[in-house]
Tab-separated table of C-alpha atoms in Angstrom:
chain	number	residue	atom	x	y	z
A	1	MET	CA	6.905	17.875	38.197
A	2	ARG	CA	5.325	20.361	40.295
A	3	VAL	CA	8.748	21.965	41.965
A	4	LEU	CA	10.278	21.837	38.002
A	5	PHE	CA	7.320	24.209	36.758
A	6	ARG	CA	7.579	26.141	39.749
A	7	GLN	CA	10.894	26.741	39.168
A	8	LEU	CA	10.342	27.554	35.118
A	9	GLU	CA	8.043	30.062	36.164
A	10	TYR	CA	10.957	31.851	38.170
A	11	PHE	CA	13.342	32.231	35.490
A	12	VAL	CA	11.013	33.196	32.449
A	13	ALA	CA	9.485	35.856	35.331
A	14	VAL	CA	13.258	36.415	35.738
A	15	ALA	CA	13.853	36.517	31.806
A	16	GLN	CA	11.186	39.090	31.323
A	17	GLU	CA	11.421	41.473	34.474
A	18	ARG	CA	15.338	41.443	34.127
A	19	HIS	CA	15.242	41.980	38.032
A	20	PHE	CA	15.153	39.395	40.778
A	21	ALA	CA	13.403	41.401	43.251
A	22	ARG	CA	10.585	42.572	40.804
A	23	ALA	CA	10.181	38.652	39.505
A	24	ALA	CA	9.997	37.646	43.015
A	25	GLU	CA	7.351	39.846	43.543
A	26	ARG	CA	5.589	39.440	40.400
A	27	CYS	CA	5.875	35.092	41.539
A	28	TYR	CA	4.439	36.073	45.045
A	29	VAL	CA	7.619	34.469	46.838
A	30	SER	CA	10.607	36.320	48.200
A	31	GLN	CA	13.761	37.069	46.670
A	32	PRO	CA	15.895	34.331	48.768
A	33	ALA	CA	13.314	31.579	47.612
A	34	LEU	CA	13.169	32.294	43.653
A	35	SER	CA	17.353	32.647	43.433
A	36	SER	CA	17.080	28.949	45.632
A	37	ALA	CA	15.073	27.608	42.807
A	38	ILE	CA	16.577	29.022	39.841
A	39	ALA	CA	19.737	28.122	41.204
A	40	LYS	CA	18.691	24.116	41.935
A	41	LEU	CA	17.644	24.709	37.823
A	42	GLU	CA	21.012	25.098	36.757
A	43	ARG	CA	22.392	22.783	39.024
A	44	GLU	CA	19.947	20.039	38.117
A	45	LEU	CA	20.786	21.395	34.428
A	46	ASN	CA	24.320	21.677	34.675
A	47	VAL	CA	24.589	24.917	33.116
A	48	THR	CA	24.563	28.672	34.256
A	49	LEU	CA	21.459	30.084	32.700
A	50	ILE	CA	22.075	33.755	34.159
A	51	ASN	CA	24.581	35.804	34.030
A	52	ARG	CA	24.677	37.430	37.820
A	53	GLY	CA	26.498	40.620	39.037
A	54	HIS	CA	25.290	42.390	41.841
A	55	SER	CA	22.136	42.211	39.673
A	56	PHE	CA	20.493	40.465	37.050
A	57	GLU	CA	23.085	40.842	33.968
A	58	GLY	CA	21.294	38.921	31.192
A	59	LEU	CA	20.652	35.292	30.326
A	60	THR	CA	23.620	33.283	28.815
A	61	PRO	CA	23.239	31.877	25.432
A	62	GLU	CA	22.256	28.403	27.462
A	63	GLY	CA	19.303	30.668	29.373
A	64	GLU	CA	18.176	32.323	25.995
A	65	ARG	CA	17.355	28.751	24.372
A	66	LEU	CA	15.733	27.456	27.750
A	67	VAL	CA	13.943	30.316	28.090
A	68	VAL	CA	11.816	29.783	24.649
A	69	TRP	CA	11.103	26.337	26.300
A	70	ALA	CA	10.155	27.288	29.241
A	71	LYS	CA	7.505	29.806	28.086
A	72	ARG	CA	6.189	26.721	25.697
A	73	ILE	CA	6.142	23.594	28.696
A	74	LEU	CA	4.265	26.418	30.638
A	75	ALA	CA	1.703	27.168	28.370
A	76	GLU	CA	0.746	23.351	27.363
A	77	HIS	CA	0.980	22.912	30.779
A	78	ALA	CA	-1.581	25.530	31.674
A	79	ALA	CA	-3.885	24.330	28.328
A	80	PHE	CA	-3.962	21.051	29.664
A	81	LYS	CA	-4.649	22.383	33.030
A	82	ALA	CA	-7.847	24.013	31.345
A	83	GLU	CA	-8.362	20.965	29.048
A	84	VAL	CA	-9.190	18.828	32.192
A	85	ASN	CA	-11.311	21.748	33.749
A	86	ALA	CA	-13.152	21.995	30.319
A	87	VAL	CA	-14.035	18.605	30.443
A	88	ARG	CA	-15.386	18.454	34.354
A	89	SER	CA	-17.150	22.411	34.236
A	90	GLY	CA	-17.093	23.747	30.975
A	91	ILE	CA	-14.953	26.662	29.463
A	92	THR	CA	-12.841	28.352	32.338
A	93	GLY	CA	-10.104	30.321	32.916
A	94	THR	CA	-8.512	33.365	31.390
A	95	LEU	CA	-8.807	34.569	27.512
A	96	ARG	CA	-6.022	37.286	27.045
A	97	LEU	CA	-6.653	39.527	24.068
A	98	GLY	CA	-4.999	41.157	22.287
A	99	THR	CA	-6.394	43.944	19.559
A	100	VAL	CA	-5.202	46.596	17.351
A	101	PRO	CA	-6.836	49.876	18.318
A	102	THR	CA	-9.396	49.418	15.380
A	103	ALA	CA	-10.198	46.115	15.724
A	104	SER	CA	-11.489	46.979	20.085
A	105	THR	CA	-15.119	47.388	18.577
A	106	THR	CA	-14.493	43.925	17.103
A	107	ALA	CA	-13.358	42.296	19.898
A	108	SER	CA	-16.488	43.703	21.743
A	109	LEU	CA	-18.978	41.821	19.065
A	110	VAL	CA	-17.196	38.077	19.532
A	111	LEU	CA	-16.503	38.488	23.643
A	112	SER	CA	-20.545	39.246	23.929
A	113	ALA	CA	-21.267	35.738	22.096
A	114	PHE	CA	-17.923	34.238	23.844
A	115	CYS	CA	-19.182	35.742	27.493
A	116	SER	CA	-22.586	34.619	26.766
A	117	ALA	CA	-21.631	30.789	25.774
A	118	HIS	CA	-19.063	30.515	28.679
A	119	PRO	CA	-20.369	32.302	31.585
A	120	LEU	CA	-17.359	31.203	33.781
A	121	ALA	CA	-14.911	32.334	31.649
A	122	LYS	CA	-12.968	35.754	31.844
A	123	VAL	CA	-11.022	38.125	29.410
A	124	GLN	CA	-8.371	40.610	29.420
A	125	ILE	CA	-8.068	42.751	26.517
A	126	ARG	CA	-4.736	44.492	25.422
A	127	SER	CA	-5.814	47.019	22.628
A	128	ARG	CA	-2.805	50.088	22.844
A	129	LEU	CA	0.384	47.569	21.441
A	130	ALA	CA	1.580	47.592	17.484
A	131	THR	CA	1.006	44.694	15.699
A	132	THR	CA	4.589	43.506	15.852
A	133	GLU	CA	4.141	43.510	19.853
A	134	LEU	CA	1.085	41.840	19.755
A	135	TYR	CA	2.202	38.987	17.427
A	136	ARG	CA	5.538	38.754	19.529
A	137	ARG	CA	3.254	38.525	22.404
A	138	LEU	CA	1.342	35.726	20.590
A	139	ARG	CA	4.192	33.440	19.999
A	140	ASP	CA	5.926	34.117	23.962
A	141	PHE	CA	2.448	32.605	25.075
A	142	GLU	CA	1.926	35.266	26.616
A	143	LEU	CA	-1.281	36.322	24.962
A	144	ASP	CA	-4.080	33.578	23.752
A	145	ALA	CA	-5.597	35.237	20.446
A	146	VAL	CA	-5.006	38.338	18.666
A	147	ILE	CA	-7.556	40.408	16.538
A	148	ALA	CA	-5.090	42.112	13.658
A	149	HIS	CA	-3.784	42.677	10.875
A	150	ARG	CA	-2.313	39.978	9.029
A	151	ALA	CA	0.837	39.058	9.987
A	152	PRO	CA	4.067	39.497	7.917
A	153	ALA	CA	5.580	36.342	6.042
A	154	ASP	CA	8.434	36.232	8.346
A	155	VAL	CA	5.925	35.585	11.141
A	156	PRO	CA	6.230	31.782	12.604
A	157	GLU	CA	4.069	29.678	14.289
A	158	VAL	CA	0.950	31.351	13.919
A	159	GLU	CA	-2.631	29.926	12.659
A	160	VAL	CA	-5.079	32.770	11.203
A	161	VAL	CA	-8.795	32.775	10.403
A	162	PRO	CA	-10.182	35.459	8.340
A	163	LEU	CA	-12.600	37.686	10.314
A	164	TYR	CA	-13.509	40.807	7.381
A	165	GLN	CA	-11.814	43.333	5.329
A	166	GLU	CA	-11.568	46.551	7.015
A	167	HIS	CA	-12.397	49.475	4.694
A	168	TYR	CA	-11.434	53.589	5.497
A	169	VAL	CA	-14.065	55.876	5.838
A	170	LEU	CA	-13.407	59.703	6.093
A	171	LEU	CA	-15.168	61.652	8.901
A	172	LEU	CA	-15.558	64.907	8.456
A	173	PRO	CA	-17.525	68.170	9.830
A	174	ALA	CA	-20.579	68.254	7.264
A	175	ASP	CA	-19.143	71.973	6.112
A	176	MET	CA	-15.834	70.713	4.925
A	177	LEU	CA	-17.721	68.660	2.685
A	178	PRO	CA	-18.426	69.473	-0.929
A	179	PRO	CA	-21.768	70.260	-2.112
A	180	GLY	CA	-23.157	66.858	-3.748
A	181	ALA	CA	-20.010	64.650	-2.567
A	182	SER	CA	-21.212	61.149	-2.041
A	183	THR	CA	-17.611	59.944	-2.436
A	184	LEU	CA	-13.864	61.492	-1.823
A	185	ALA	CA	-10.694	60.429	-3.391
A	186	TRP	CA	-7.222	60.360	-1.982
A	187	PRO	CA	-5.978	63.766	-3.512
A	188	ASP	CA	-8.895	65.368	-2.331
A	189	VAL	CA	-8.736	64.433	1.353
A	190	ALA	CA	-5.225	65.412	1.448
A	191	GLN	CA	-6.510	68.958	1.514
A	192	LEU	CA	-8.295	68.656	3.964
A	193	PRO	CA	-6.921	69.435	7.812
A	194	LEU	CA	-6.119	65.732	8.974
A	195	ALA	CA	-6.098	64.314	12.494
A	196	LEU	CA	-4.578	60.636	11.881
A	197	LEU	CA	-2.897	57.425	13.664
A	198	THR	CA	0.220	57.526	14.483
A	199	PRO	CA	2.647	56.564	12.296
A	200	ASP	CA	3.442	53.396	14.567
A	201	MET	CA	0.325	51.826	13.868
A	202	SER	CA	-0.486	49.587	11.053
A	203	ASP	CA	-3.714	51.345	9.736
A	204	ARG	CA	-1.653	54.740	9.268
A	205	GLN	CA	0.796	52.579	7.417
A	206	ILE	CA	-1.615	51.330	4.829
A	207	ILE	CA	-3.442	54.809	4.879
A	208	ASP	CA	0.145	56.813	4.258
A	209	GLY	CA	0.315	54.212	1.405
A	210	ALA	CA	-2.147	55.130	-0.541
A	211	PHE	CA	-1.649	58.457	-0.225
A	212	ALA	CA	1.865	57.632	-1.541
A	213	ASP	CA	0.526	55.791	-4.736
A	214	HIS	CA	-1.311	59.766	-5.550
A	215	GLY	CA	2.533	61.245	-5.048
A	216	VAL	CA	1.262	62.836	-1.923
A	217	THR	CA	2.974	63.062	1.797
A	218	VAL	CA	0.603	64.223	4.240
A	219	SER	CA	1.395	65.941	7.271
A	220	PRO	CA	-1.599	65.797	9.435
A	221	GLN	CA	-1.331	68.751	12.816
A	222	VAL	CA	-2.326	66.106	14.931
A	223	GLU	CA	-1.799	62.354	16.060
A	224	THR	CA	-2.891	60.060	18.469
A	225	ASP	CA	-2.836	55.908	18.923
A	226	SER	CA	-6.416	56.424	19.990
A	227	VAL	CA	-9.492	55.839	17.516
A	228	ALA	CA	-12.101	57.388	20.260
A	229	SER	CA	-9.721	60.509	20.192
A	230	LEU	CA	-9.883	61.137	15.985
A	231	PHE	CA	-13.679	61.343	16.602
A	232	ALA	CA	-13.519	63.604	19.272
A	233	GLN	CA	-11.157	65.436	16.824
A	234	VAL	CA	-13.920	65.540	14.204
A	235	ALA	CA	-16.424	66.575	16.882
A	236	THR	CA	-14.519	69.898	17.179
A	237	GLY	CA	-15.237	71.302	13.377
A	238	ASN	CA	-11.813	71.698	12.795
A	239	TRP	CA	-9.747	68.589	11.343
A	240	ALA	CA	-10.990	65.654	9.684
A	241	CYS	CA	-10.164	61.762	9.597
A	242	ILE	CA	-9.614	58.619	8.639
A	243	ILE	CA	-10.894	55.444	10.493
A	244	ALA	CA	-11.830	51.662	9.730
A	245	HIS	CA	-15.310	51.242	9.124
A	246	THR	CA	-15.773	48.919	11.649
A	247	TRP	CA	-16.196	51.486	14.440
A	248	LEU	CA	-18.914	53.378	13.217
A	249	TRP	CA	-21.761	51.240	14.605
A	250	THR	CA	-20.369	52.417	18.282
A	251	THR	CA	-20.341	55.652	17.877
A	252	PRO	CA	-23.691	57.772	16.470
A	253	LEU	CA	-22.841	60.811	13.861
A	254	THR	CA	-26.235	62.418	15.912
A	255	GLY	CA	-26.091	64.335	18.380
A	256	PRO	CA	-25.247	68.094	19.687
A	257	MET	CA	-21.619	67.557	19.061
A	258	THR	CA	-21.812	65.155	16.423
A	259	GLY	CA	-24.671	66.361	14.661
A	260	GLN	CA	-23.004	67.894	11.597
A	261	ILE	CA	-20.343	65.282	10.859
A	262	ARG	CA	-20.277	62.929	7.621
A	263	ALA	CA	-18.752	59.632	6.757
A	264	VAL	CA	-17.693	59.307	3.204
A	265	GLU	CA	-16.418	56.155	1.434
A	266	LEU	CA	-12.866	57.156	-0.036
A	267	VAL	CA	-12.163	55.906	-3.634
A	268	ASP	CA	-9.119	55.754	-6.046
A	269	PRO	CA	-8.796	52.987	-4.578
A	270	VAL	CA	-11.276	52.006	-2.534
A	271	LEU	CA	-8.794	50.666	0.396
A	272	THR	CA	-9.269	47.658	2.387
A	273	ALA	CA	-6.684	45.360	4.609
A	274	PRO	CA	-7.564	41.642	5.883
A	275	ILE	CA	-8.449	41.728	9.664
A	276	VAL	CA	-7.539	38.298	11.195
A	277	LEU	CA	-8.035	36.599	14.576
A	278	ALA	CA	-4.454	34.568	15.166
A	279	THR	CA	-3.550	32.217	17.388
A	280	ASN	CA	-0.780	30.151	18.206
A	281	ALA	CA	-0.358	27.322	15.980
A	282	VAL	CA	2.652	25.100	18.635
A	283	GLY	CA	0.870	22.602	20.840
A	284	PRO	CA	-3.348	21.949	21.071
A	285	GLY	CA	-3.765	25.196	22.121
A	286	SER	CA	-5.849	26.671	25.140
A	287	PRO	CA	-9.448	25.379	25.501
A	288	VAL	CA	-10.088	29.183	25.845
A	289	ALA	CA	-8.798	30.146	22.703
A	290	ARG	CA	-10.675	27.410	20.648
A	291	ALA	CA	-13.904	28.603	22.136
A	292	PHE	CA	-13.094	32.321	21.408
A	293	ILE	CA	-11.972	30.850	17.579
A	294	GLY	CA	-15.580	28.977	17.491
A	295	CYS	CA	-17.458	32.220	18.705
A	296	ALA	CA	-16.116	34.533	16.283
A	297	GLN	CA	-16.523	32.156	13.167
A	298	ARG	CA	-20.152	31.970	14.043
A	299	LEU	CA	-20.349	35.850	13.555
A	300	ALA	CA	-20.898	37.179	10.240
A	301	LEU	CA	-18.464	40.297	11.004
A	302	GLU	CA	-18.421	40.830	6.796
A	303	GLU	CA	-21.830	41.463	6.555
A	304	PHE	CA	-22.811	43.453	9.854
A	305	PHE	CA	-20.049	45.587	8.830
A	306	GLU	CA	-21.029	46.233	5.924
A	307	ALA	CA	-24.304	47.096	6.498
A	308	GLN	CA	-23.351	49.547	9.047
A	309	LEU	CA	-21.136	51.578	6.314
A	310	ARG	CA	-24.109	51.038	4.134
A	311	GLU	CA	-26.246	52.807	6.047
A	312	ILE	CA	-23.903	55.658	7.141
A	313	THR	CA	-23.012	56.751	4.360
A	314	ARG	CA	-26.146	57.074	2.695
A	315	ARG	CA	-27.057	59.518	5.317
A	316	ARG	CA	-26.856	63.466	4.235
């Protein structure tokens, strides 16, 4: 049985790396040993899994089917071992967490509670991937959990736990804000010099949709895939930006560079988007992922972020 798991591991590595030498390096074995193990797997199954020439030329139809099952088998095997370890010594292992960039601050709050409750666990975070790629990796067992916008309806085999509603807030230098304004409408914001997230990001697509509802198309001078970079652009005094309100608690709007920055709520409409914690619905799931969900559910994230929003937008 152990040999079979090793063969499947080698096969999945080749399928993902699309290169025998890189797959062997990833699995810490020699290339001949890896190739021999996969050839033995093909003989045992009586199918050809990989098209071979001078190098890797892709998977056969049988190989494409097997790689789906192999990922599931390996994930459930790892989950079973983690379950046994959890019974014996508590939650251990590594949580592979993916977040959209605007939810990385949310992850820090949940991880603080998670790591305090489970000090033997480790965490790896991927926070620069598009939402579609996060869900793909979740379905392919490359991630244990994802904090992101709700998955499209055509994404199967995903379980979600609602976390909070993401609100959109305008950050801008104080001298760009009309006197006495406590909110701004989207058409008014479109007249400002804007720095925005890149068009491939979910938040940018939601923001563009709000402008489009008013018949407006914006063309920002600066586009970035980093929310921290948006803060920096506003701090120069040259641009305004639109961010999720969940970032407000992490970056004080006071100090030498940020003392003249204001946070203003956007209206007409007040735009929100649901953020969820998603896990793979196939199999029992890993203990580390279930523990992470438990920690997230015990936090009052909606109330926490709303309180931060009220406090900061009241400042003048």
